[in-house]
mmCIF file of C-alpha atoms in Angstrom:
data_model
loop_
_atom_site.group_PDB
_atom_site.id
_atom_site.type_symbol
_atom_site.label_atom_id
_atom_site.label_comp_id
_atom_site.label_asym_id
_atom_site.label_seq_id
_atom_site.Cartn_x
_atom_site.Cartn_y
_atom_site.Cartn_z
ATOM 1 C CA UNK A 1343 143.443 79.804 23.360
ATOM 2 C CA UNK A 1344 141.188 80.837 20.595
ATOM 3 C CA UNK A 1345 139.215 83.679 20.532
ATOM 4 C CA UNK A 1346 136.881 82.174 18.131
ATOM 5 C CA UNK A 1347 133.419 81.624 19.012
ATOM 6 C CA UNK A 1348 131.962 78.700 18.226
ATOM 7 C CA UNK A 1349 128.934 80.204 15.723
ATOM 8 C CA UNK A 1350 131.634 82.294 13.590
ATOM 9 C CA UNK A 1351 134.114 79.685 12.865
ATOM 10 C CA UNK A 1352 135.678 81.858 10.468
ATOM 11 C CA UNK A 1353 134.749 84.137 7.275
ATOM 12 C CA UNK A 1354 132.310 82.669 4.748
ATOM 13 C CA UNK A 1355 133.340 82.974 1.024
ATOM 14 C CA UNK A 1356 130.696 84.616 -0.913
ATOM 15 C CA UNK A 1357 128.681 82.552 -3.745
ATOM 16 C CA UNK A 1358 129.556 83.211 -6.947
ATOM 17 C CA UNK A 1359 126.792 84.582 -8.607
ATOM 18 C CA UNK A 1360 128.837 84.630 -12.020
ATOM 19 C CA UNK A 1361 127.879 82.539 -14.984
ATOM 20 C CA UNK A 1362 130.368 79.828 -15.838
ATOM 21 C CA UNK A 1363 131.223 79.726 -19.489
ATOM 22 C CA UNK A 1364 133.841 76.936 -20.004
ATOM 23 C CA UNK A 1365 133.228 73.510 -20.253
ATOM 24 C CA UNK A 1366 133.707 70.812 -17.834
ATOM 25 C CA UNK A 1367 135.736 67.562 -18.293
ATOM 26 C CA UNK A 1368 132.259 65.738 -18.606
ATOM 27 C CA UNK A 1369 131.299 67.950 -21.555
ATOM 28 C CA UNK A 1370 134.573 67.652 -23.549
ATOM 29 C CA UNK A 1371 133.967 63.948 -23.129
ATOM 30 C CA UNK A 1372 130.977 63.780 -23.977
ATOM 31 C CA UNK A 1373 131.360 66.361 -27.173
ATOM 32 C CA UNK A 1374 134.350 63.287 -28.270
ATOM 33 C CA UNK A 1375 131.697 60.915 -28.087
ATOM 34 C CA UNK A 1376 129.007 62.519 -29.943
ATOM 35 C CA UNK A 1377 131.382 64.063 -32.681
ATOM 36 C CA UNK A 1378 132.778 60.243 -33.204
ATOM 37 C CA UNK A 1379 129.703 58.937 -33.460
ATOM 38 C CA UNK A 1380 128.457 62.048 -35.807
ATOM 39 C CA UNK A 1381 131.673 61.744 -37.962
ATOM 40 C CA UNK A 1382 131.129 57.617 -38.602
ATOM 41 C CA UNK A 1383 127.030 58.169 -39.448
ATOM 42 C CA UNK A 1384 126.464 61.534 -40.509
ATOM 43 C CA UNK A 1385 129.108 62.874 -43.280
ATOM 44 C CA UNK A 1386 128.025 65.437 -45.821
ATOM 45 C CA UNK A 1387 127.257 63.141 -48.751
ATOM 46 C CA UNK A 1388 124.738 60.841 -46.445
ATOM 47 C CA UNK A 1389 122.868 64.179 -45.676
ATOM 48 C CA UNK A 1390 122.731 65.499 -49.155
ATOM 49 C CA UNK A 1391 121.844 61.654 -50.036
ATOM 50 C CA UNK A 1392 118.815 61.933 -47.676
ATOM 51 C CA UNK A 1393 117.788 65.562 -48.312
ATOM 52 C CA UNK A 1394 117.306 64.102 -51.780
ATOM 53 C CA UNK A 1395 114.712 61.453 -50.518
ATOM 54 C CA UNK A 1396 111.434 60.957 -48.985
ATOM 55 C CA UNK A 1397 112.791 60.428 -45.213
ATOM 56 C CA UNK A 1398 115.094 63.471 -44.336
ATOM 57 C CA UNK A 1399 114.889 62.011 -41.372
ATOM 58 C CA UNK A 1400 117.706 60.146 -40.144
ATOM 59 C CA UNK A 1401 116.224 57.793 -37.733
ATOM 60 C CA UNK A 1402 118.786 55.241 -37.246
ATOM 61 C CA UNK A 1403 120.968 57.807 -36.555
ATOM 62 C CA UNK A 1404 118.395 59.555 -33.613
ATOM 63 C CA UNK A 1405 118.336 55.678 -32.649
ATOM 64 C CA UNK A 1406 122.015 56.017 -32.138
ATOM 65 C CA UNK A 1407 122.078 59.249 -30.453
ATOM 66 C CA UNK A 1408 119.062 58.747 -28.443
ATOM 67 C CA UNK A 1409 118.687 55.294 -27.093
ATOM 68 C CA UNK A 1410 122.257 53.796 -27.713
ATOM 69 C CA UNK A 1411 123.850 57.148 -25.875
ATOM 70 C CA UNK A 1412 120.704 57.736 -23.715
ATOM 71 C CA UNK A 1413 121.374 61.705 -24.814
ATOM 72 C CA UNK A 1414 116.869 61.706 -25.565
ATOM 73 C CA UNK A 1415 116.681 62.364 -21.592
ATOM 74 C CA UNK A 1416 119.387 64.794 -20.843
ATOM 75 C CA UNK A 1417 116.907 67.340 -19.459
ATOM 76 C CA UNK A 1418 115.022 64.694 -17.584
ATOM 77 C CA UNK A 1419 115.395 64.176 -13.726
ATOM 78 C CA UNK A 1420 116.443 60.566 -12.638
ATOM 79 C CA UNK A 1421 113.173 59.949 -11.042
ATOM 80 C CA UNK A 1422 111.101 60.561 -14.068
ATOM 81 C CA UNK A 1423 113.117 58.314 -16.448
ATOM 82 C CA UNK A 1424 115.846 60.607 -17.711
ATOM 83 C CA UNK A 1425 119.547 61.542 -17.536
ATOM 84 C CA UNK A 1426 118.724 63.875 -14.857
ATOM 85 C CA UNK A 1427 121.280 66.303 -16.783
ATOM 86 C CA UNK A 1428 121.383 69.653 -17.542
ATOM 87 C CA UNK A 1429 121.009 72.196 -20.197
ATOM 88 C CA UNK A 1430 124.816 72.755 -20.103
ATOM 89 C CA UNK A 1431 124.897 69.146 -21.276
ATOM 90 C CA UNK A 1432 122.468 69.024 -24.004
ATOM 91 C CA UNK A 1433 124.030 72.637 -25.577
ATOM 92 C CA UNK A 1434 127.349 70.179 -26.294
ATOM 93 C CA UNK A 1435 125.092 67.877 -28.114
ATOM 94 C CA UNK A 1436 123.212 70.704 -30.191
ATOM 95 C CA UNK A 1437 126.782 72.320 -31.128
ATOM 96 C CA UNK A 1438 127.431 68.938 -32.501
ATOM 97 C CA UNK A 1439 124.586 68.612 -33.815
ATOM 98 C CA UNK A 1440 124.613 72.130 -35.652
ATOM 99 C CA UNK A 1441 128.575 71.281 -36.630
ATOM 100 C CA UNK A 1442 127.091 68.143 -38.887
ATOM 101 C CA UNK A 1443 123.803 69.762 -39.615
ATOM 102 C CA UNK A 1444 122.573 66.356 -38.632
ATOM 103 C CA UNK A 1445 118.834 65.716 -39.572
ATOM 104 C CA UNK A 1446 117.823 64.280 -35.807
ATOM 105 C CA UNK A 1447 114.453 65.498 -34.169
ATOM 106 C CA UNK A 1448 116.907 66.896 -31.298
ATOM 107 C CA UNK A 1449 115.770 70.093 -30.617
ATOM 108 C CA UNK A 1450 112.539 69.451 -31.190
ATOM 109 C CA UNK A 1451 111.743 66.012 -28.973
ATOM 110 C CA UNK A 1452 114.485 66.118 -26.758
ATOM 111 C CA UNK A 1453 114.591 69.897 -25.832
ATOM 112 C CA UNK A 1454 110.918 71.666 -26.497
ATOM 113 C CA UNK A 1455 108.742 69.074 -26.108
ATOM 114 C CA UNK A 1456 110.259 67.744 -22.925
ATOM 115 C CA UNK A 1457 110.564 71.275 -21.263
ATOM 116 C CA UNK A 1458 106.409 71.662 -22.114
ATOM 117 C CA UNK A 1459 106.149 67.938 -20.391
ATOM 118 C CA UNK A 1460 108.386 68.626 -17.299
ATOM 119 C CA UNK A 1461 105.899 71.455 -16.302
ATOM 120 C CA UNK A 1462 102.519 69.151 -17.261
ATOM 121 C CA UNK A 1463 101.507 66.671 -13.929
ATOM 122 C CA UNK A 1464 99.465 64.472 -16.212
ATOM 123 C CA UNK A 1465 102.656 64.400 -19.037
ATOM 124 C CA UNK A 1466 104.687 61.437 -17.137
ATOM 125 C CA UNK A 1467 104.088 58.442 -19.118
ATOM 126 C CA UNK A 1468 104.419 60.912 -22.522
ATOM 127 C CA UNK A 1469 107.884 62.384 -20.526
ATOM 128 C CA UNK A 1470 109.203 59.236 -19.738
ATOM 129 C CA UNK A 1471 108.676 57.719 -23.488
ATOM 130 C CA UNK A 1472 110.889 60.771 -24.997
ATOM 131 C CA UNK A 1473 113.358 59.901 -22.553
ATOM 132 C CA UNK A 1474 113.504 56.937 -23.185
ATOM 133 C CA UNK A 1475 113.807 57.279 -26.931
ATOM 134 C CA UNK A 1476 110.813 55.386 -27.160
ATOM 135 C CA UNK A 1477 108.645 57.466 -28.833
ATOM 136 C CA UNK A 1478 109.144 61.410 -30.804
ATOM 137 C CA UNK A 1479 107.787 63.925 -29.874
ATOM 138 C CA UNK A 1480 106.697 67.759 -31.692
ATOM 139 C CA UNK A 1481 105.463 70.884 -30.087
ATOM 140 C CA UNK A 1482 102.454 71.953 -32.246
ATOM 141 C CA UNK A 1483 103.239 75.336 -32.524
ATOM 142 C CA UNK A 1484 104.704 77.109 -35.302
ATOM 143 C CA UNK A 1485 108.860 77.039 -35.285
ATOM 144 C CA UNK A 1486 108.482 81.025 -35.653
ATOM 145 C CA UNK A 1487 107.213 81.438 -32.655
ATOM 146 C CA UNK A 1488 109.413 83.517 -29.777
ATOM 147 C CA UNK A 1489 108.925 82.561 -26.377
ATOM 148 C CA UNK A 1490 106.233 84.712 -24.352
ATOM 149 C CA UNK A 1491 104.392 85.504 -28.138
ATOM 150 C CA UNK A 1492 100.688 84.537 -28.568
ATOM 151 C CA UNK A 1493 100.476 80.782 -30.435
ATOM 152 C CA UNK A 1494 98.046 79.490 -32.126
ATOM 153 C CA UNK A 1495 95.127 76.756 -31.107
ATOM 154 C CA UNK A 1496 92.815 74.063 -31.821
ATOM 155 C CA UNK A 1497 89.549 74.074 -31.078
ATOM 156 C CA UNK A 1498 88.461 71.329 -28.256
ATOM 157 C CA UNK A 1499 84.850 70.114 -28.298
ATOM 158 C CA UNK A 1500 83.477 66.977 -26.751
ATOM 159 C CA UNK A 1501 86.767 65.340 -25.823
ATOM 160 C CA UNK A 1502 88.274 65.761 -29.834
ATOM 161 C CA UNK A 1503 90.560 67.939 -31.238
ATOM 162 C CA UNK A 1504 88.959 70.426 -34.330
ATOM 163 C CA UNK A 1505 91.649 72.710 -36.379
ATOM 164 C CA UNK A 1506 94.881 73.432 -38.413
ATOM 165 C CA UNK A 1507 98.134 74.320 -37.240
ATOM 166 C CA UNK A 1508 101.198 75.319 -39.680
ATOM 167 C CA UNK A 1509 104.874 75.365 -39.763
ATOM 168 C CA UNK A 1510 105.019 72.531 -37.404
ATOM 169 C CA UNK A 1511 109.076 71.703 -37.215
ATOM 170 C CA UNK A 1512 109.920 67.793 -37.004
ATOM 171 C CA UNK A 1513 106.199 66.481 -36.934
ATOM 172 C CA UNK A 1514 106.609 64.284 -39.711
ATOM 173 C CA UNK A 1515 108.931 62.033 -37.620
ATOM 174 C CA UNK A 1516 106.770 62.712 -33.952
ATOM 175 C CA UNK A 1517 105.143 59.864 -32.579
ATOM 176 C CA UNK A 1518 103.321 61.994 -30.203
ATOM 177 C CA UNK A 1519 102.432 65.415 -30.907
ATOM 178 C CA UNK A 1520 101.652 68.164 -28.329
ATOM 179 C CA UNK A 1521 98.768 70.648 -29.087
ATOM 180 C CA UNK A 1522 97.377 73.643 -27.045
ATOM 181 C CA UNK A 1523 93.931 73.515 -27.337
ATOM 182 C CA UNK A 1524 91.166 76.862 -26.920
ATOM 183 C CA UNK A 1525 90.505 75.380 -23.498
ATOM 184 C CA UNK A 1526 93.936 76.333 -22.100
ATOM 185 C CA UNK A 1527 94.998 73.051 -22.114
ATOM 186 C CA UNK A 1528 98.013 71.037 -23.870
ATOM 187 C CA UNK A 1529 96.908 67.906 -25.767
ATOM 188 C CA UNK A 1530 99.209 64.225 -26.106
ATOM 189 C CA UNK A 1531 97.753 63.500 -29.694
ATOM 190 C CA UNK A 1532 99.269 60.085 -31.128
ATOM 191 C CA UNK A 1533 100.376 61.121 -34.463
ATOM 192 C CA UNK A 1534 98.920 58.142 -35.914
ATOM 193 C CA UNK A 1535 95.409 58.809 -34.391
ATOM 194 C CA UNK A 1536 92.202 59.059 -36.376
ATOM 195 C CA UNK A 1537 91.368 62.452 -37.715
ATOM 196 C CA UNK A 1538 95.131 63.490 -37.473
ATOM 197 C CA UNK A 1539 96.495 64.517 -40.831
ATOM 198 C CA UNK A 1540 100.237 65.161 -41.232
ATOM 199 C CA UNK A 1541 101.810 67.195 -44.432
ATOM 200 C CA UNK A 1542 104.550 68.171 -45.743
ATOM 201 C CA UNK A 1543 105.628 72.119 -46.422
ATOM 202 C CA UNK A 1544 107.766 73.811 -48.041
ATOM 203 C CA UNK A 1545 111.095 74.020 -46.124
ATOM 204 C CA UNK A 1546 113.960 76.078 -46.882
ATOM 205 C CA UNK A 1547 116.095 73.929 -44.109
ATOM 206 C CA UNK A 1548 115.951 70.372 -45.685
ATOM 207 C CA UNK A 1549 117.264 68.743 -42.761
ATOM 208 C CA UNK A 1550 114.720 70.114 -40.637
ATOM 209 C CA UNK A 1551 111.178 69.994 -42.505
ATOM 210 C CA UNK A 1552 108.253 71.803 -41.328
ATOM 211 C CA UNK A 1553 104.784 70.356 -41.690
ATOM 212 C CA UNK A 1554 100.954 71.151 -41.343
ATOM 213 C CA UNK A 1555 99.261 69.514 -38.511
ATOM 214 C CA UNK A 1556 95.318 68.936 -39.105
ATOM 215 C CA UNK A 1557 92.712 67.168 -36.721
ATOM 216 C CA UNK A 1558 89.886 66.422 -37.453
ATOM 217 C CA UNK A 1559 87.729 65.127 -34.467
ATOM 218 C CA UNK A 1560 91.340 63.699 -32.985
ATOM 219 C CA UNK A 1561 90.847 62.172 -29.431
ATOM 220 C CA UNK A 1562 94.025 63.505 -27.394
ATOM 221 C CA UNK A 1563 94.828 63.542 -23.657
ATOM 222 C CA UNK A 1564 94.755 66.098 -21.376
ATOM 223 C CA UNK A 1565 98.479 66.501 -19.759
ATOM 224 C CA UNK A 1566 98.431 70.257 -18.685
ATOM 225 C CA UNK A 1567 98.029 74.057 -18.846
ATOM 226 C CA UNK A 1568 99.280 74.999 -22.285
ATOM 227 C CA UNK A 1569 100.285 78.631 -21.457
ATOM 228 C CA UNK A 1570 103.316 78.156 -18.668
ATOM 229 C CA UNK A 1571 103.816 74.559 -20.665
ATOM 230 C CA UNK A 1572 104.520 76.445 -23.895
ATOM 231 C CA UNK A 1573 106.264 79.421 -22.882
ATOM 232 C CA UNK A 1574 108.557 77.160 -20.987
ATOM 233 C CA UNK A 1575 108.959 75.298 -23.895
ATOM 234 C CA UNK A 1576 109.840 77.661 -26.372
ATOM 235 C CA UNK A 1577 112.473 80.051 -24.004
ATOM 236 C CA UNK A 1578 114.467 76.437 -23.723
ATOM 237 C CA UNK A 1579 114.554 76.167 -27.374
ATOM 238 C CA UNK A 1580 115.923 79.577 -27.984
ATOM 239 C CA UNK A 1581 118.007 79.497 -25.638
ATOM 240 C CA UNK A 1582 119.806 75.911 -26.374
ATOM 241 C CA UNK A 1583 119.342 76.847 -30.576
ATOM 242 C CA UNK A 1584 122.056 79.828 -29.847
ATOM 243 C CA UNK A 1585 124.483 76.300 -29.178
ATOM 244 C CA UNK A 1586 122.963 74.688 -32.754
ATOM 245 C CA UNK A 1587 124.001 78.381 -34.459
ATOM 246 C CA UNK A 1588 127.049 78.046 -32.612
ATOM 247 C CA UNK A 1589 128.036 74.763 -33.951
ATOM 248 C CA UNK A 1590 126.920 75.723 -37.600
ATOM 249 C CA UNK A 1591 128.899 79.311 -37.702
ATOM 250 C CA UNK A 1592 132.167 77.249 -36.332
ATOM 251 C CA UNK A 1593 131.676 74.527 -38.987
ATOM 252 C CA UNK A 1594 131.512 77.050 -41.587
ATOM 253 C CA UNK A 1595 134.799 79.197 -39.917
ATOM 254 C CA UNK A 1596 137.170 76.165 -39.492
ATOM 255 C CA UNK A 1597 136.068 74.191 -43.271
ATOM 256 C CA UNK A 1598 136.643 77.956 -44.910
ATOM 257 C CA UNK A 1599 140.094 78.409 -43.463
ATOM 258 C CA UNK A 1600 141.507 74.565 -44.224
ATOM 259 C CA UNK A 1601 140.059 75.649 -47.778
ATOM 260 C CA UNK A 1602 141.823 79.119 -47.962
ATOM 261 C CA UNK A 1603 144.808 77.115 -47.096
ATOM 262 C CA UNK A 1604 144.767 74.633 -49.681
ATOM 263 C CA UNK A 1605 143.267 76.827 -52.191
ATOM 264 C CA UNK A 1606 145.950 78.219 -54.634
ATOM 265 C CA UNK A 1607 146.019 81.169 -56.870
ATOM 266 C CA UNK A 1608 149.214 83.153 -58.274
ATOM 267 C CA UNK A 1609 151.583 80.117 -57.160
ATOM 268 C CA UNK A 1610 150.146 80.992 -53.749
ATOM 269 C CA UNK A 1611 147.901 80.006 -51.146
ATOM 270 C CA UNK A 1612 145.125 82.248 -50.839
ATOM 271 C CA UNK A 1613 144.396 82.367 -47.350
ATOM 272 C CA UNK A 1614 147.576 84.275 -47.596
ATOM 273 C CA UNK A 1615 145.392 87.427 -49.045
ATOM 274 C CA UNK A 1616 145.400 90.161 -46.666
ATOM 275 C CA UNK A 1617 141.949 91.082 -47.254
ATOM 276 C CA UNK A 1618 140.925 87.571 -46.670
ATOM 277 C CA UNK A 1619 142.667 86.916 -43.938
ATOM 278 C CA UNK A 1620 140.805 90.396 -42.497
ATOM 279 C CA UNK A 1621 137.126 88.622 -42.886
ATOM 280 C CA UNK A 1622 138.398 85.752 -41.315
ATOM 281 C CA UNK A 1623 139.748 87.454 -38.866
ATOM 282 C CA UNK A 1624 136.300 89.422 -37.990
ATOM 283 C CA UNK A 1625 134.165 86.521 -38.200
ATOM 284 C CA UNK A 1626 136.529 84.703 -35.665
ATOM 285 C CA UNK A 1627 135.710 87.363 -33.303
ATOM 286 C CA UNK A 1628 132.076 87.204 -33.958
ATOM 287 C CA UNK A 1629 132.273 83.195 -33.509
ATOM 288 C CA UNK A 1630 134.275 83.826 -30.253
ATOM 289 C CA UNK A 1631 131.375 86.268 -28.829
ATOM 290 C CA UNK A 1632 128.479 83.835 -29.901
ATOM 291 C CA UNK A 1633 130.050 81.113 -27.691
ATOM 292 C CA UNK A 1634 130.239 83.322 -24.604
ATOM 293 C CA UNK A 1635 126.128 84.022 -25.542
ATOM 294 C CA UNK A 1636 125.376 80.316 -26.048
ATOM 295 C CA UNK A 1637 127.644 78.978 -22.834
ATOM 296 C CA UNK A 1638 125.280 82.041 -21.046
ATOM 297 C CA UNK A 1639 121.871 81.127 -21.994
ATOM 298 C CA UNK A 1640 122.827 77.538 -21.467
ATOM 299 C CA UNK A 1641 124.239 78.150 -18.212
ATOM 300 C CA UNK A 1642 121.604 80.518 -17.166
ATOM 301 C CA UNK A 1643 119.001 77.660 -17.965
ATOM 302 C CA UNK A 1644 120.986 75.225 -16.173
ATOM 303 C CA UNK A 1645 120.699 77.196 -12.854
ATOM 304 C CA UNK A 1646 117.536 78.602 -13.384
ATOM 305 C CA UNK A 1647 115.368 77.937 -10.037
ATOM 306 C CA UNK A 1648 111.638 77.742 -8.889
ATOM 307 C CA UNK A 1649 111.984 81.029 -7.625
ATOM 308 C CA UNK A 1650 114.744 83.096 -9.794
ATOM 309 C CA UNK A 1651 114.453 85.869 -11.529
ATOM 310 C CA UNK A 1652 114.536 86.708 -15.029
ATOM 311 C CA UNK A 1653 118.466 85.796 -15.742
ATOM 312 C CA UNK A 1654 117.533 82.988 -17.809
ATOM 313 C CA UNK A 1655 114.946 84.846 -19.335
ATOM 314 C CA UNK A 1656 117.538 87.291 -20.574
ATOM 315 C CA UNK A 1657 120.089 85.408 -20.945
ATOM 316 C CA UNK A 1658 118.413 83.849 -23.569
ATOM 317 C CA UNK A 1659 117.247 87.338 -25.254
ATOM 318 C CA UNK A 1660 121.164 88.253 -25.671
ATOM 319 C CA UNK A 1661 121.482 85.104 -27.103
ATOM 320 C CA UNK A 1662 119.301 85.278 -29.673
ATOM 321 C CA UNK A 1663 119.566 88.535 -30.686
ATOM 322 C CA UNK A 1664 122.754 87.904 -31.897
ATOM 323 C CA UNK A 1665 123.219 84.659 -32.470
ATOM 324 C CA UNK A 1666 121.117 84.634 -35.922
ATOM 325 C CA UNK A 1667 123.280 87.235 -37.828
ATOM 326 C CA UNK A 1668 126.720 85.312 -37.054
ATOM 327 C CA UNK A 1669 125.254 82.170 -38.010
ATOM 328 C CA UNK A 1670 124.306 83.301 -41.367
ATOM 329 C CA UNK A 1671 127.406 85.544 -41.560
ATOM 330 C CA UNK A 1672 129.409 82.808 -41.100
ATOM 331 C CA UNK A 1673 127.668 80.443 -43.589
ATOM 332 C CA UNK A 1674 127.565 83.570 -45.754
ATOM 333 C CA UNK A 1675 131.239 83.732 -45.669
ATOM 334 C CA UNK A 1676 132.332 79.776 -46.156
ATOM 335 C CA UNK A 1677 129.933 79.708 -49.370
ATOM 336 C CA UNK A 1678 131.475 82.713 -51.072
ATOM 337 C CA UNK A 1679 135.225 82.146 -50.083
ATOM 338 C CA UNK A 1680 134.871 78.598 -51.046
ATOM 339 C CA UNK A 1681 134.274 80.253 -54.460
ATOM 340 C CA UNK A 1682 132.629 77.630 -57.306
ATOM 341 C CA UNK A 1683 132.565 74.472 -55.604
ATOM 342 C CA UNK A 1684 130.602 76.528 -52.536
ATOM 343 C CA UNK A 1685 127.713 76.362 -54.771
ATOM 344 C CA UNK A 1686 127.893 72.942 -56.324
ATOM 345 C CA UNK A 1687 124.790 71.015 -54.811
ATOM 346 C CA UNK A 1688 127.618 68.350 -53.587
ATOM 347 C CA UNK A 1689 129.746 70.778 -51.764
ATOM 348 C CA UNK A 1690 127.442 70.654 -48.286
ATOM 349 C CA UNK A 1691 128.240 74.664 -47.387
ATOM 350 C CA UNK A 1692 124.400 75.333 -49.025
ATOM 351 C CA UNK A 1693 122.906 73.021 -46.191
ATOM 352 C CA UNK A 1694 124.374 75.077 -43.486
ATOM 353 C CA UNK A 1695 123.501 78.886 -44.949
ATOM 354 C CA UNK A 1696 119.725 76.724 -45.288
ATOM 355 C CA UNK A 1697 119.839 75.889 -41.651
ATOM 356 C CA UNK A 1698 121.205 79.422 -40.794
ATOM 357 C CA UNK A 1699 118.864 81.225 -42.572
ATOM 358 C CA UNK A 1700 116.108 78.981 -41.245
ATOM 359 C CA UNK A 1701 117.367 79.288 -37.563
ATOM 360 C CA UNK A 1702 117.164 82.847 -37.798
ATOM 361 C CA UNK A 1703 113.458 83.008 -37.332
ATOM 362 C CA UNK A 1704 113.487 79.654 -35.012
ATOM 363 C CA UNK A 1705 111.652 80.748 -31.569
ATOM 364 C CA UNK A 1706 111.635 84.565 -32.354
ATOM 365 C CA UNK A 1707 113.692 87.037 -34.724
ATOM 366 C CA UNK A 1708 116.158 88.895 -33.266
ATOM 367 C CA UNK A 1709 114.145 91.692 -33.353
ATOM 368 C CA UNK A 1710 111.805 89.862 -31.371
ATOM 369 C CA UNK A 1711 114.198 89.165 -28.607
ATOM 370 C CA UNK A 1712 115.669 92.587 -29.144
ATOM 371 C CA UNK A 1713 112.246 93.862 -28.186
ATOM 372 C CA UNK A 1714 112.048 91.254 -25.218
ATOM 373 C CA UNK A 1715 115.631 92.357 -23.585
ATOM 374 C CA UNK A 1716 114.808 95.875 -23.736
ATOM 375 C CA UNK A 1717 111.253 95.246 -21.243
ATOM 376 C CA UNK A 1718 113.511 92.717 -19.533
ATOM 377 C CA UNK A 1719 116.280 95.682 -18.714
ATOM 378 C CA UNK A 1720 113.878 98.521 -18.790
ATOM 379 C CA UNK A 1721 115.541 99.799 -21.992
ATOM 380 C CA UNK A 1722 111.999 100.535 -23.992
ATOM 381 C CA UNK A 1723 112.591 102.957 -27.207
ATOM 382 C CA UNK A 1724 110.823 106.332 -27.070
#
């Protein structure tokens, strides 16, 4: 007879409260797919080709991606017109993404302007168009920006939209941009509006081109609070661009060592240098360490709760404090060892140090998040 009572029907094993950095089957299936469809439409001489042109935009490619393998509403619950996915999930598609330095408003549309809608009540129509791969959207806020930092605004008078906003990543290719206003509130503003004026800057990334954002008595909707909308906004695209830096830094790792191996000097190959093989060697290890920080912050996002604490928040601080320097270590690396053709205009290694560089100041320097870890972990300098 058992001496078991009925409310203890045995021991209870704890929840693990550790983060889970290996991917699942579904991942690895769906990195095949999007790396098949990346190597058949988006090859190094097709970006250089369009980096070259007046669209660096590849649009039938983000048509592709988007609405053809519905990967636009990964972050978007079922009941609001998504994937009902997770950031775990969209982190596979921005290593891919980063691996073929593919010029897609990813990031942008499908990551931080769909966080700032999922926390807006009057966003759902806007929400479920981005899903849908409908429409584009843009953040209005300048790609420098860390999460939690102050942003700029436009001024709202009379129902319009007054002001100029800079550095603006993506917006020539939104069809909907998001803008906080001096009101508090975040504004739907139909790129194609009267009074909205979109122009071109300066970008060192070519495949991601920033541009300045002016209105000019623009009529835009109402869809939320801009404060929780943005912050939320920006700490998801920090976190998930430590998986674009990862792609990018592993890119420029694996295309440097098939090169050192083919690559012959002396009557041998010259990966077979010891000194080479001992930078490889340390920027494997670096790689390796930014993929346990990306799986993290993408994890941590991924499990993040209504009522958790800051993990995510920090996760994505360790991220990004070290994800910026490997990326452009890494690029660093492939352009010198690939020695003169590295810095031929047709050799594509010069598109990935741009994006590197570039991403290094994407949603906060690592100083910035330096700064942010050490408030999170009570770790202030003197």
């Amino acid at each position: 007879m058992s001496t078991t009572s009925p409310t203890h029907a045995g021991p209870v094993s704890p929840v693990s409260t550790q983060p889970d950095l290996l991917y699942s089957e579904e991942e690895a299936a769906l990195r095949a797919a999007v790396r098949d469809l990346l190597t058949d439409h988006c090859d190094a001489a097709r970006v250089i080709s369009r980096t070259e042109s007046d669209t660096p935009h590849d649009l039938s490619l983000w048509k592709a991606l988007a609405d053809g393998m519905g990967l636009a509403g990964l972050l978007v619950p079922e009941d609001r017109g998504g994937q009902g996915a997770t950031h775990r999930e969209a982190a596979v598609v921005l290593e891919e993404l980063g691996r073929a330095v593919a010029p897609v408003p990813y990031l942008t549309s499908a990551v931080v302007a769909t966080e700032a809608l999922l926390t807006c009540a009057g966003g759902s129509e806007v929400l479920a168009s981005l899903a849908s791969a409908r429409r584009i959207g843009a953040l209005a806020v300048p790609l420098h920006t860390a999460p939690g930092a102050s942003f700029p605004t436009v001024r709202a008078a009379e129902g319009a939209l007054h002001g100029e906003l800079t550095g603006i990543a993506d917006a020539s290719a939104a069809d909907v941009l998001l803008v906080p206003a001096d009101d508090g509130g975040l504004y739907a503003v139909e790129a194609d509006a009267a009074g909205v004026t979109v122009t071109g800057q300066t970008s060192l990334d070519l495949t991601r081109p920033l541009a300045r954002v002016t209105l000019d008595g623009a009529a835009g909707h109402r869809v939320g609070d801009a404060g929780p909308a943005v912050r939320r906004a920006l700490r998801a695209g920090a976190g998930l661009l430590a998986s674009e830096q990862l792609g990018l830094a592993e890119w420029s790792l694996t295309e440097t060592v098939r090169y050192l191996k083919d690559r012959r000097q002396f009557n041998r190959s010259v990966g077979g240098f010891q000194a080479l093989k001992h930078r490889l060697a340390q920027l494997w290890l670096e790689v390796v360490n930014l993929r346990a920080a990306a799986r993290n912050a993408a994890d941590a996002l991924a499990a993040e709760t209504a009522d958790a604490g800051d993990d995510a928040d920090t996760a994505v601080a360790v991220a990004q404090a070290y994800a910026g320097q490997v990326a452009v270590h890494a690029a660093e690396e492939a352009l010198q060892l690939h020695g003169g053709i590295g810095m031929t205009w047709e050799h594509p290694v010069h598109l990935y140090l741009k994006r590197a560089k570039a991403d290094s100041i994407a949603y906060g320097t690592a100083g910035a998040h330096r700064e942010a870890l050490a408030a999170l972990v009570d770790l202030r300098a003197p």
